[in-house]
Coordinates of C-alpha atoms and ligand atoms in Angstrom, one line a residue:
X136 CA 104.9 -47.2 22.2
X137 CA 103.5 -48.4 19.0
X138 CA 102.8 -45.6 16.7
X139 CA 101.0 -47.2 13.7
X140 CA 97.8 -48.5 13.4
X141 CA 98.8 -51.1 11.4
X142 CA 95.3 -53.5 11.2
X143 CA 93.4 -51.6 14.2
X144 CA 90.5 -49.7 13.5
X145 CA 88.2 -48.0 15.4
X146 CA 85.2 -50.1 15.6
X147 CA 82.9 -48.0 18.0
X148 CA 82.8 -44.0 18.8
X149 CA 82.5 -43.8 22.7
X150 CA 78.8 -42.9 22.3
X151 CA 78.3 -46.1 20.9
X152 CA 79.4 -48.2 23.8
X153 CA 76.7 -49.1 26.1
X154 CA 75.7 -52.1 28.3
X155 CA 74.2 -54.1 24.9
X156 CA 77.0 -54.5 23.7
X157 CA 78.5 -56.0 27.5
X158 CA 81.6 -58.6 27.0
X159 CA 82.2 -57.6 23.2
X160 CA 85.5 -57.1 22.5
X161 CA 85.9 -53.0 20.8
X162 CA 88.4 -51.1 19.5
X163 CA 88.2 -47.3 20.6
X164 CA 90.4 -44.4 19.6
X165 CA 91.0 -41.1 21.1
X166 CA 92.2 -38.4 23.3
X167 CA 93.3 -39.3 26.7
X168 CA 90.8 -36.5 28.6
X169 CA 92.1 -37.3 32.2
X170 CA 94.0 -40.3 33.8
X171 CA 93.6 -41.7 37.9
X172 CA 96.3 -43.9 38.6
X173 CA 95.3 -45.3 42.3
X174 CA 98.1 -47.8 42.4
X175 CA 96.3 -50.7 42.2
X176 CA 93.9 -49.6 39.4
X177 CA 94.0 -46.9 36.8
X178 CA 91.2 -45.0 35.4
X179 CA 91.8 -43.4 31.7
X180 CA 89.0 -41.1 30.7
X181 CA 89.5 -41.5 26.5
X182 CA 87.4 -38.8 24.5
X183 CA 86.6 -38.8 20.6
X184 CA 84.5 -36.9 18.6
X185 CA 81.5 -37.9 20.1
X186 CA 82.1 -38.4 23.3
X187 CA 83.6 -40.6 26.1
X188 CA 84.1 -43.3 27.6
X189 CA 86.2 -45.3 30.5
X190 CA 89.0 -47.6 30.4
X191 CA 89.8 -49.6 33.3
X192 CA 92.6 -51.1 34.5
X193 CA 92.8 -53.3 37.6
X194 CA 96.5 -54.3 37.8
X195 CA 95.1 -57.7 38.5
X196 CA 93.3 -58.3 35.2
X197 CA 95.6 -56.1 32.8
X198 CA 99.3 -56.9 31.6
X199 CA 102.4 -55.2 33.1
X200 CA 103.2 -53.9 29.5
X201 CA 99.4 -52.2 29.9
X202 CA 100.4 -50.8 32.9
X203 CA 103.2 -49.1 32.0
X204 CA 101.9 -47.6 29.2
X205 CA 99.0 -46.0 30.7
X206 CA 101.3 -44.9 33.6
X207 CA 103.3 -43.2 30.5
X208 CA 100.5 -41.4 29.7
X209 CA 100.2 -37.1 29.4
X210 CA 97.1 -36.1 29.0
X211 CA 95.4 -34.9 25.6
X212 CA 98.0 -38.2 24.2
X213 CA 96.0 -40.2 21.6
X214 CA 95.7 -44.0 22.2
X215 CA 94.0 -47.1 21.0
X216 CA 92.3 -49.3 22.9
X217 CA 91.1 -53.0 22.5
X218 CA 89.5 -54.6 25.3
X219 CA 85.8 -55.9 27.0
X220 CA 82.9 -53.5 27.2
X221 CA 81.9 -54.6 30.8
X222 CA 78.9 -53.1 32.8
X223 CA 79.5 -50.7 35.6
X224 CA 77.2 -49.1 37.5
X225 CA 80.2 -46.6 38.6
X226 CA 81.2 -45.6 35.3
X227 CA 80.3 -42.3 33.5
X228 CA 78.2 -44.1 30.7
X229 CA 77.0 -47.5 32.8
X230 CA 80.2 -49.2 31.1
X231 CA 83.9 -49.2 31.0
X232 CA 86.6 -51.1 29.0
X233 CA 89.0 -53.5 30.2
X234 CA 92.4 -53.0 28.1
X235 CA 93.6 -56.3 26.5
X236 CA 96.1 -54.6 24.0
X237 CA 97.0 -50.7 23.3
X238 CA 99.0 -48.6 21.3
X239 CA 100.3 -45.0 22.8
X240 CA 99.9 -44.0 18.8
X241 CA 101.1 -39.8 19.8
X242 CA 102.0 -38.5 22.9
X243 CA 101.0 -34.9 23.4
X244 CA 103.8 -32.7 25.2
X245 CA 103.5 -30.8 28.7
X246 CA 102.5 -28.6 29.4
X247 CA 99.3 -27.9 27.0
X248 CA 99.5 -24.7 25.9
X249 CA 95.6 -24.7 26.7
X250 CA 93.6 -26.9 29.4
X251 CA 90.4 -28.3 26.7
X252 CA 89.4 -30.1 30.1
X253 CA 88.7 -26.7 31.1
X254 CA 89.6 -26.9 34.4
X255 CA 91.0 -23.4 34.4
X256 CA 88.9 -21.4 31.7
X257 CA 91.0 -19.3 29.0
X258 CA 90.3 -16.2 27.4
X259 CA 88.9 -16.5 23.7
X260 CA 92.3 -15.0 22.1
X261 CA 94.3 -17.8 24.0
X262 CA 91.6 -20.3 23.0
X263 CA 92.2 -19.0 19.3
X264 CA 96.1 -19.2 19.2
X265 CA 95.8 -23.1 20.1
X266 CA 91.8 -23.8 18.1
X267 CA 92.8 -27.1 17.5
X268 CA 92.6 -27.7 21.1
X269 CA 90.0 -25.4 21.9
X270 CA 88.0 -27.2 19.6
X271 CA 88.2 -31.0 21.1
X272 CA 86.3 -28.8 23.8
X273 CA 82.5 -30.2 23.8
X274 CA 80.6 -27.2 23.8
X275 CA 83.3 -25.3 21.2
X276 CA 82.8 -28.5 18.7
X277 CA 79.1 -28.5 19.4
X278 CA 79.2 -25.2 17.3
X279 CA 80.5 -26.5 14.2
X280 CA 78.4 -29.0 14.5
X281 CA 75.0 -27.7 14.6
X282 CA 76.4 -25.8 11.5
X283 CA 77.3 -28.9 9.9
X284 CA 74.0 -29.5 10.2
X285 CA 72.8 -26.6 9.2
X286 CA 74.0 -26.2 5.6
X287 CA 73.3 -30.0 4.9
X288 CA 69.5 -28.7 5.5
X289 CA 69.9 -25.6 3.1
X290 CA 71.6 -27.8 0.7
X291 CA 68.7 -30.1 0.9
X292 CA 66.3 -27.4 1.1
X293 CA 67.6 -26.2 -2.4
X294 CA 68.2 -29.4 -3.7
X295 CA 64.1 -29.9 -3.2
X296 CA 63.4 -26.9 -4.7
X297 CA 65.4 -27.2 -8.0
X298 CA 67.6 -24.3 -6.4
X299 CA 70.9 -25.0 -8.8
X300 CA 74.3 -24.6 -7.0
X301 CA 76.7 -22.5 -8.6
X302 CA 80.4 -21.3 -7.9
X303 CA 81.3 -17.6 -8.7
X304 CA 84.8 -16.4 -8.5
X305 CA 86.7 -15.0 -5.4
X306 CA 89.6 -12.8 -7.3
X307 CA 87.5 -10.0 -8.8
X308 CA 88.5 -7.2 -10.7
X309 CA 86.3 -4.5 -9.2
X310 CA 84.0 -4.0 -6.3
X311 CA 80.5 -5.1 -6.3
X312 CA 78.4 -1.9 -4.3
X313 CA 81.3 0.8 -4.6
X314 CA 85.1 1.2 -3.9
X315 CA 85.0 1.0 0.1
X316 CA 85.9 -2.6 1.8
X317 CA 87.7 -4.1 -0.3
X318 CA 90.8 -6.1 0.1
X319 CA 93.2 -5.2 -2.4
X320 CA 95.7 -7.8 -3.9
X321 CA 98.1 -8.2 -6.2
X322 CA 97.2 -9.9 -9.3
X323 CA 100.1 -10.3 -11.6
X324 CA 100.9 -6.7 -13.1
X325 CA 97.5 -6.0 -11.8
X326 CA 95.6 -4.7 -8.4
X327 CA 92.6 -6.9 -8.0
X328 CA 90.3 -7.4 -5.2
X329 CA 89.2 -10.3 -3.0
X330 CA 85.1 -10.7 -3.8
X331 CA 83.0 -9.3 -1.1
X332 CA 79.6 -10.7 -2.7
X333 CA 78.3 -13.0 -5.0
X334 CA 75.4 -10.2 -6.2
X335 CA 76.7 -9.5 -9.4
X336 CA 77.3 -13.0 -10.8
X337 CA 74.4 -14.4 -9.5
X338 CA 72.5 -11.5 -11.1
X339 CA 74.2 -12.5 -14.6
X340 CA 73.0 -16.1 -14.0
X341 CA 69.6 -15.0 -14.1
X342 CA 70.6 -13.7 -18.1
X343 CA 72.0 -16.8 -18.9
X344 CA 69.0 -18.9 -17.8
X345 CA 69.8 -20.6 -14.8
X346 CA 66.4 -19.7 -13.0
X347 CA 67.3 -20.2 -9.8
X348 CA 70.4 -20.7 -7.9
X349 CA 72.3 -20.8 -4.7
X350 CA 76.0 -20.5 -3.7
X351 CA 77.9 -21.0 -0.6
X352 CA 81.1 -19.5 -0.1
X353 CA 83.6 -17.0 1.4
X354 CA 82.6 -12.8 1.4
X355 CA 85.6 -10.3 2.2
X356 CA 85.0 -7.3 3.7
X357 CA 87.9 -4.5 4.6
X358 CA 85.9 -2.9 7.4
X359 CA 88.0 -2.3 10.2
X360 CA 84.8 -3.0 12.8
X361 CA 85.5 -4.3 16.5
X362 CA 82.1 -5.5 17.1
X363 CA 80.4 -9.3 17.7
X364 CA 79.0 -9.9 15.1
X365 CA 81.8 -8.4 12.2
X366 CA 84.3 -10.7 10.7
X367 CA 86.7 -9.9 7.6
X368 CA 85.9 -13.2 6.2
X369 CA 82.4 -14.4 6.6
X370 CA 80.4 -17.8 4.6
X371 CA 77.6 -16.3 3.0
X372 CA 74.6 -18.7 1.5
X373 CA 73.3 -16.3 -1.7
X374 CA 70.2 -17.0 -3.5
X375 CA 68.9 -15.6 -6.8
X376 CA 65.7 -16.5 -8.3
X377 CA 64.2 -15.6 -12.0
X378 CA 60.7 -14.7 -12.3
X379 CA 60.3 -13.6 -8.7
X380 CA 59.8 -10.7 -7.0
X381 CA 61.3 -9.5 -3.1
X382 CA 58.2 -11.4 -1.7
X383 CA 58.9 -14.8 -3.4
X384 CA 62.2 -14.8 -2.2
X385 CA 61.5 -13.5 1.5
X386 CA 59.2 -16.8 1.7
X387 CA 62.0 -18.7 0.6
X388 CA 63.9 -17.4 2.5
X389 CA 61.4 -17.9 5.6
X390 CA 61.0 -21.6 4.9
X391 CA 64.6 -22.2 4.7
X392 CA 65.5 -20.7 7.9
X393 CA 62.2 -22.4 9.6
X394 CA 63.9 -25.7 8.6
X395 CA 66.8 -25.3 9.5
X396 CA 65.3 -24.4 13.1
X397 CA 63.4 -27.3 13.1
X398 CA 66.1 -29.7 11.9
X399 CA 68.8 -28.3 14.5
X400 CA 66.2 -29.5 17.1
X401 CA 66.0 -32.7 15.7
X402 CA 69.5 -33.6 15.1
X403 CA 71.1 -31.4 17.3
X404 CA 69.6 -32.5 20.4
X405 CA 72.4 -33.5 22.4
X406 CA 74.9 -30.0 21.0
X407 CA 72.1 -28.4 21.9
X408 CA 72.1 -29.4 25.5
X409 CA 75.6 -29.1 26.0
X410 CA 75.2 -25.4 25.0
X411 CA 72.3 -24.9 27.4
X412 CA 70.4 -23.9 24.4
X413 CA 66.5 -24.2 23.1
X414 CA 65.3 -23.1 20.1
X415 CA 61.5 -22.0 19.6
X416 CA 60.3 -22.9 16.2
X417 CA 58.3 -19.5 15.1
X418 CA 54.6 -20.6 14.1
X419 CA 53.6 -19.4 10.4
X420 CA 55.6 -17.0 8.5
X421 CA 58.0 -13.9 10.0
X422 CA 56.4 -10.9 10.9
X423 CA 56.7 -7.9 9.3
X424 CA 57.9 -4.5 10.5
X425 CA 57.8 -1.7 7.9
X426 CA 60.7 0.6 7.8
X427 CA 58.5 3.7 8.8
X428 CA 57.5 2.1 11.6
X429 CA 60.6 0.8 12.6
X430 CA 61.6 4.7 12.9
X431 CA 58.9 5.0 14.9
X432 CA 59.5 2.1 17.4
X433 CA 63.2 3.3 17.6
X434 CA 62.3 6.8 18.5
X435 CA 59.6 5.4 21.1
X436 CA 62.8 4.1 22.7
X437 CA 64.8 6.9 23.5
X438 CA 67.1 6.3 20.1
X439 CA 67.4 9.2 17.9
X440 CA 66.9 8.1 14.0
X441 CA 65.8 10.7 11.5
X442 CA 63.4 8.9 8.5
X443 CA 66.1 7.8 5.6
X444 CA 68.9 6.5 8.2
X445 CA 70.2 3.3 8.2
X446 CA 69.6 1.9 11.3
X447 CA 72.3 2.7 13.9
X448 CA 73.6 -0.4 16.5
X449 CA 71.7 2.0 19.0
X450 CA 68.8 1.8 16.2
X451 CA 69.2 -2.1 15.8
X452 CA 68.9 -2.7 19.9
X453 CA 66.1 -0.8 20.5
X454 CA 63.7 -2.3 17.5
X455 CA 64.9 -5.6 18.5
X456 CA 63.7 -4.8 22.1
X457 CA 60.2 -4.5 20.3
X458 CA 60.7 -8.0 18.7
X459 CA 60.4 -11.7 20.1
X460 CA 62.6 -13.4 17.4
X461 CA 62.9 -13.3 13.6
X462 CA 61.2 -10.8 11.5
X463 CA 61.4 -9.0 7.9
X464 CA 62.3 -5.4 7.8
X465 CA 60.7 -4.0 4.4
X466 CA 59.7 -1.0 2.5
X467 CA 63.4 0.4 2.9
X468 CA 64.3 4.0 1.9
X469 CA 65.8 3.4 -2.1
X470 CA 68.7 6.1 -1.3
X471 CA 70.4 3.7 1.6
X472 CA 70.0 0.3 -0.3
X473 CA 72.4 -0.9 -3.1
X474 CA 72.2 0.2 -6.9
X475 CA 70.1 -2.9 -8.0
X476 CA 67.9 -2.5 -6.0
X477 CA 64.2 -2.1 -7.4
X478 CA 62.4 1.2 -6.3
X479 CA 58.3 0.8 -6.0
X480 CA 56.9 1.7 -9.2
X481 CA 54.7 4.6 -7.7
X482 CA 56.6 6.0 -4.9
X483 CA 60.4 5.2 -6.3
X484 CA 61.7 6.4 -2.8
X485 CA 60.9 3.5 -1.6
X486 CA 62.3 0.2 -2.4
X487 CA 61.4 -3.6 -2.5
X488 CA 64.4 -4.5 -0.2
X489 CA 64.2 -6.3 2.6
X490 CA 66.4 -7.7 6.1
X491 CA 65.4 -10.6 7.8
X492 CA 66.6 -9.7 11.3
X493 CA 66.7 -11.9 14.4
X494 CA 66.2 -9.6 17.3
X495 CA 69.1 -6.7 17.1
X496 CA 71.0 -9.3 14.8
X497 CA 71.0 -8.2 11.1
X498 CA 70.8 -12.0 9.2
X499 CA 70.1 -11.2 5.6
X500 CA 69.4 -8.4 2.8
X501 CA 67.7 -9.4 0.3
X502 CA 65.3 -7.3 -3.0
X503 CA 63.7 -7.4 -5.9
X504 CA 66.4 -6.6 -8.4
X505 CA 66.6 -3.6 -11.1
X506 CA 66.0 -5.8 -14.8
X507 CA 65.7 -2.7 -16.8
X508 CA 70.0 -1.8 -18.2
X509 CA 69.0 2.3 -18.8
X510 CA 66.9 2.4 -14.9
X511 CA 69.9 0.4 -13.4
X512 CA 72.5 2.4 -15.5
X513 CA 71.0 5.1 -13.8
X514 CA 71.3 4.4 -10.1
X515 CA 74.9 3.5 -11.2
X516 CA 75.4 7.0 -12.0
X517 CA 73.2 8.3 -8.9
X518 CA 75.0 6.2 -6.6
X519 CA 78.4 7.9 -8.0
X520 CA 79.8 4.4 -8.9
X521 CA 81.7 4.3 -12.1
X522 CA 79.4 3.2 -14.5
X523 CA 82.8 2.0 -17.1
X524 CA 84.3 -0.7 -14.0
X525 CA 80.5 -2.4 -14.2
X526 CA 81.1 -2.8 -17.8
X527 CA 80.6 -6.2 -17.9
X528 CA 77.8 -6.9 -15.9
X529 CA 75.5 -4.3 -17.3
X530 CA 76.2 -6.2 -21.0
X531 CA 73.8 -9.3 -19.0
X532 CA 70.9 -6.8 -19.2
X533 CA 70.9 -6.0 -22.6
X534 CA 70.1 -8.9 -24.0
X535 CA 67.1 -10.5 -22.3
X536 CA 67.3 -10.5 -18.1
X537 CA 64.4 -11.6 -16.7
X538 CA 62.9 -10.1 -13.5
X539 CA 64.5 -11.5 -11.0
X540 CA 64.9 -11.0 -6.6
X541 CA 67.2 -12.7 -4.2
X542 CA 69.3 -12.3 -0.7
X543 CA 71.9 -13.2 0.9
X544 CA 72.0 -14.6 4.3
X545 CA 75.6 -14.2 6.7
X546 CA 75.9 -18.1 7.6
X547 CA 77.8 -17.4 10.7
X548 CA 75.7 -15.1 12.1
X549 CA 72.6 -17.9 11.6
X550 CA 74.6 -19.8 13.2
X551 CA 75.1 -17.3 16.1
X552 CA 70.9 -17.8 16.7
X553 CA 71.2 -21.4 16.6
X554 CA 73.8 -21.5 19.4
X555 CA 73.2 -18.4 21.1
X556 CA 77.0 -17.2 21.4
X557 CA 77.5 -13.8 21.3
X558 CA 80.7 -13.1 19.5
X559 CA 80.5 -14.0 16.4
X560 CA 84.4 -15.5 16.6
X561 CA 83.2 -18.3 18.4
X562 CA 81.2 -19.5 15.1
X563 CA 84.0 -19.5 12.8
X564 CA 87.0 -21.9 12.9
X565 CA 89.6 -20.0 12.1
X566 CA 88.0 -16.2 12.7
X567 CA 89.8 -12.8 10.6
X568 CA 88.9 -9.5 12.1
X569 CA 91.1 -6.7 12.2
X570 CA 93.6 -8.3 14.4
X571 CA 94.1 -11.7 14.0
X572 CA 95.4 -13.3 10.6
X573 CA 96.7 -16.5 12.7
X574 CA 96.4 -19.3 12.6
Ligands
ATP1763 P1 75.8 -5.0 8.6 O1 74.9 -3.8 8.4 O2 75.4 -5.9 9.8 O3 77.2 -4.6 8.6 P2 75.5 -5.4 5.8 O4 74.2 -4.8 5.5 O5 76.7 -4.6 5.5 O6 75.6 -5.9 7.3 P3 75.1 -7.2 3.6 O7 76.0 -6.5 2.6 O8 73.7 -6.9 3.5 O9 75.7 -6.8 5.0 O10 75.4 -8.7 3.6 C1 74.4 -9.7 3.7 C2 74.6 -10.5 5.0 O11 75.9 -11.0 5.1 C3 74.3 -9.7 6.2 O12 72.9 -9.6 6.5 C4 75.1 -10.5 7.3 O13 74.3 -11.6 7.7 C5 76.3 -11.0 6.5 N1 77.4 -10.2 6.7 C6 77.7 -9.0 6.1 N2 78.9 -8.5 6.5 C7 79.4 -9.4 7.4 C8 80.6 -9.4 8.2 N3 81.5 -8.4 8.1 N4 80.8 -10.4 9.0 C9 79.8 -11.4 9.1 N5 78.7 -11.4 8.4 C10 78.5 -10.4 7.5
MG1764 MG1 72.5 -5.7 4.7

């Protein structure tokens, strides 16, 4: 057993290795997937990141000291293997290696506490308490791979559109939209909280001239929900624009999401397949649904909701029923939407918010801001929020804030539409919900 690479490197991923490249001598890495010793040959199925491959060995053509060590093989053991790409029209890929040299670099212990061959299927709290193995699982990596994907498009979305990427901080002193869900923590002689939006710093980049910007990063919410689509730590991509109202940002908003639908079907072909998933690209822009008829549609379905709700999960299935895929939800009561948010200047009731929802799937909230310190000093004080603790913020309005609009779209559950899971777990690493803080 020879632990260290030493001067072996990996010269082809398993993907890589097809019959052009027949006789050349490779160097693969990887996870032993599954082993057939048949006495006088052994099959070793050797997996990697993108993919696998087979290595061969007829005792004939292979050393004794090759031998032994595949026969002292456990499965899920990582190994190196140099040998001959050689064509074989029984092989899973149309080739197969023949060892010359290898190196047992870890052998993995028995029994696995999970089978990522998934021979026998596991629950998704079992699959959790061992990710790391869950996660050399195909169609559980294809996940984080389409999302890979996914915010190298926004970033180069925002990157063409002079969308500037900013960092805002995490350890906050109070809450952004009112005292509920928030993780407390202690912060020296102080109680602090963990950030559950960007809003109000991304607002107070709009003062201090940035125009436009973007930021990607962790949101905290204390809600004890049970549902699919809830975590207590969630990736949120936030964008705030100067000099734009709700309807600039809800085409930004549409292009981005259109590209990233179109680039997961160009890149993501293969992921894609292995999740049994196809993604329609939407022609022209999201529909709209007004929130008066949304009422409407919900009551035509048997679902109780009484004009000025928020929408109930009873609420959100039935209009998504009425719905093929994305669409904006506008015109939204002014009394259920957050305290910046800009009431219509002739019928202040109702606001310039808006959700982009994918079916029953709430994706993003996004408005036209309040601008105006005394009008948003004012819902402060409507809303019952303590105008003191907001302090700081409110001083970016006094002295020259643009008009400005924005959202903020929940990355995981985007995610969840490009993969078609249902539980939102499955999208996230390592998940927190009410339950699980481990690993
Ligand atoms: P919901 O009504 O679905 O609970 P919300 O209206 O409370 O969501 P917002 O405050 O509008 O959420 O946050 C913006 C976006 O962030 C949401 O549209 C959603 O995509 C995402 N998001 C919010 N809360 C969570 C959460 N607990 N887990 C995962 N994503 C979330
Ligand atoms: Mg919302």
């Amino acid at each position: 057993m020879e632990y260290l690479l030493n001067d072996w490197r990996r010269t082809h991923y398993t993907n890589k290795v097809n019959p052009t490249i027949t006789g050349e001598e490779i160097v693969i890495m990887g996870w032993v997937h599954e082993i057939r010793d048949l006495g006088g040959i052994i099959f070793v199925l050797v997996r990697d990141r993108e993919g696998m491959i087979q290595v061969t060995a007829p005792s004939k053509k292979v050393t004794k000291e090759i031998l032994e060590d595949l026969r002292g093989l456990s499965k899920e053991s990582v190994i190196a293997v140099k040998g001959k790409v050689q064509d074989s029209n029984k092989a899973p890929n149309g080739v197969e290696i023949i060892p010359e040299e290898i190196k047992v670099l870890n052998l993995a212990q028995q029994p696995l506490p999970m089978d990522p061959t998934e021979k026998v299927k596991a629950e998704i709290d079992t699959r959790l308490d061992s990710r790391f193995l869950d996660l050399r699982v195909a169609h559980v990596s294809s996940i984080f791979k389409i999302k890979d994907n996914m915010f190298k498009t926004v970033r180069e979305y925002f990157d063409e559109e002079g969308i500037m990427e900013i960092h805002t901080p995490k350890l906050v002193a109070s809450a952004t939209e009112g005292g509920t869900e928030l993780f407390p923590i202690t912060y020296f002689e102080r109680e602090a909280f963990l950030g559950q939006s960007p809003q109000l710093y991304k607002q107070m980049m709009m003062s201090a001239g940035f125009d436009k910007v973007f930021e990607i990063g962790q949101i905290f919410r204390a809600e004890e929900h049970d549902t699919l689509r809830h975590l207590n730590e969630a990736v949120s991509i936030d964008m705030e624009a100067s000099f734009m109202d709700d309807k600039d940002a809800m085409e930004i908003l549409d292009k981005m999401i259109s590209r990233v639908l179109r680039s997961t079907n160009e890149n993501c072909k293969d992921q894609l397949e292995i999740l049994n998933q196809t993604l329609d690209i939407p022609e022209g822009p999201f529909p709209e649904v007004k929130y008066d008829d949304a009422v409407d549609i919900v009551n035509s379905k048997g679902v109780e909701m009484e004009w000025g709700e928020d929408l109930s999960r009873a609420g959100e299935k039935a209009l998504g029923e009425s719905q093929e895929g994305f669409y904006f939800l506008t015109e939204w009561p002014t009394a259920i939407k957050p305290f910046y948010v800009m009431p219509q200047e002739d019928r202040p009731e109702i606001s310039h918010a808006f959700d982009l929802m994918y079916k029953d799937l709430e994706i993003s909230s996004g408005a036209t801001r309040i601008h105006q310190y005394d009008l948003l000093k004012n819902q402060l004080e409507a809303k019952g929020l303590n105008v003191d603790a907001f302090a700081d913020y409110l001083k970016a309005f006094r002295y020259g804030m643009p008009p400005h609009a924005g959202w903020g779209v929940g990355s995981d559950r985007l995610n969840m539409v490009l993969t078609g899971v249902e539980n939102i777990r499955e999208t996230v690493l390592f998940p927190r919900d009410r339950r699980r803080l481990t690993p």
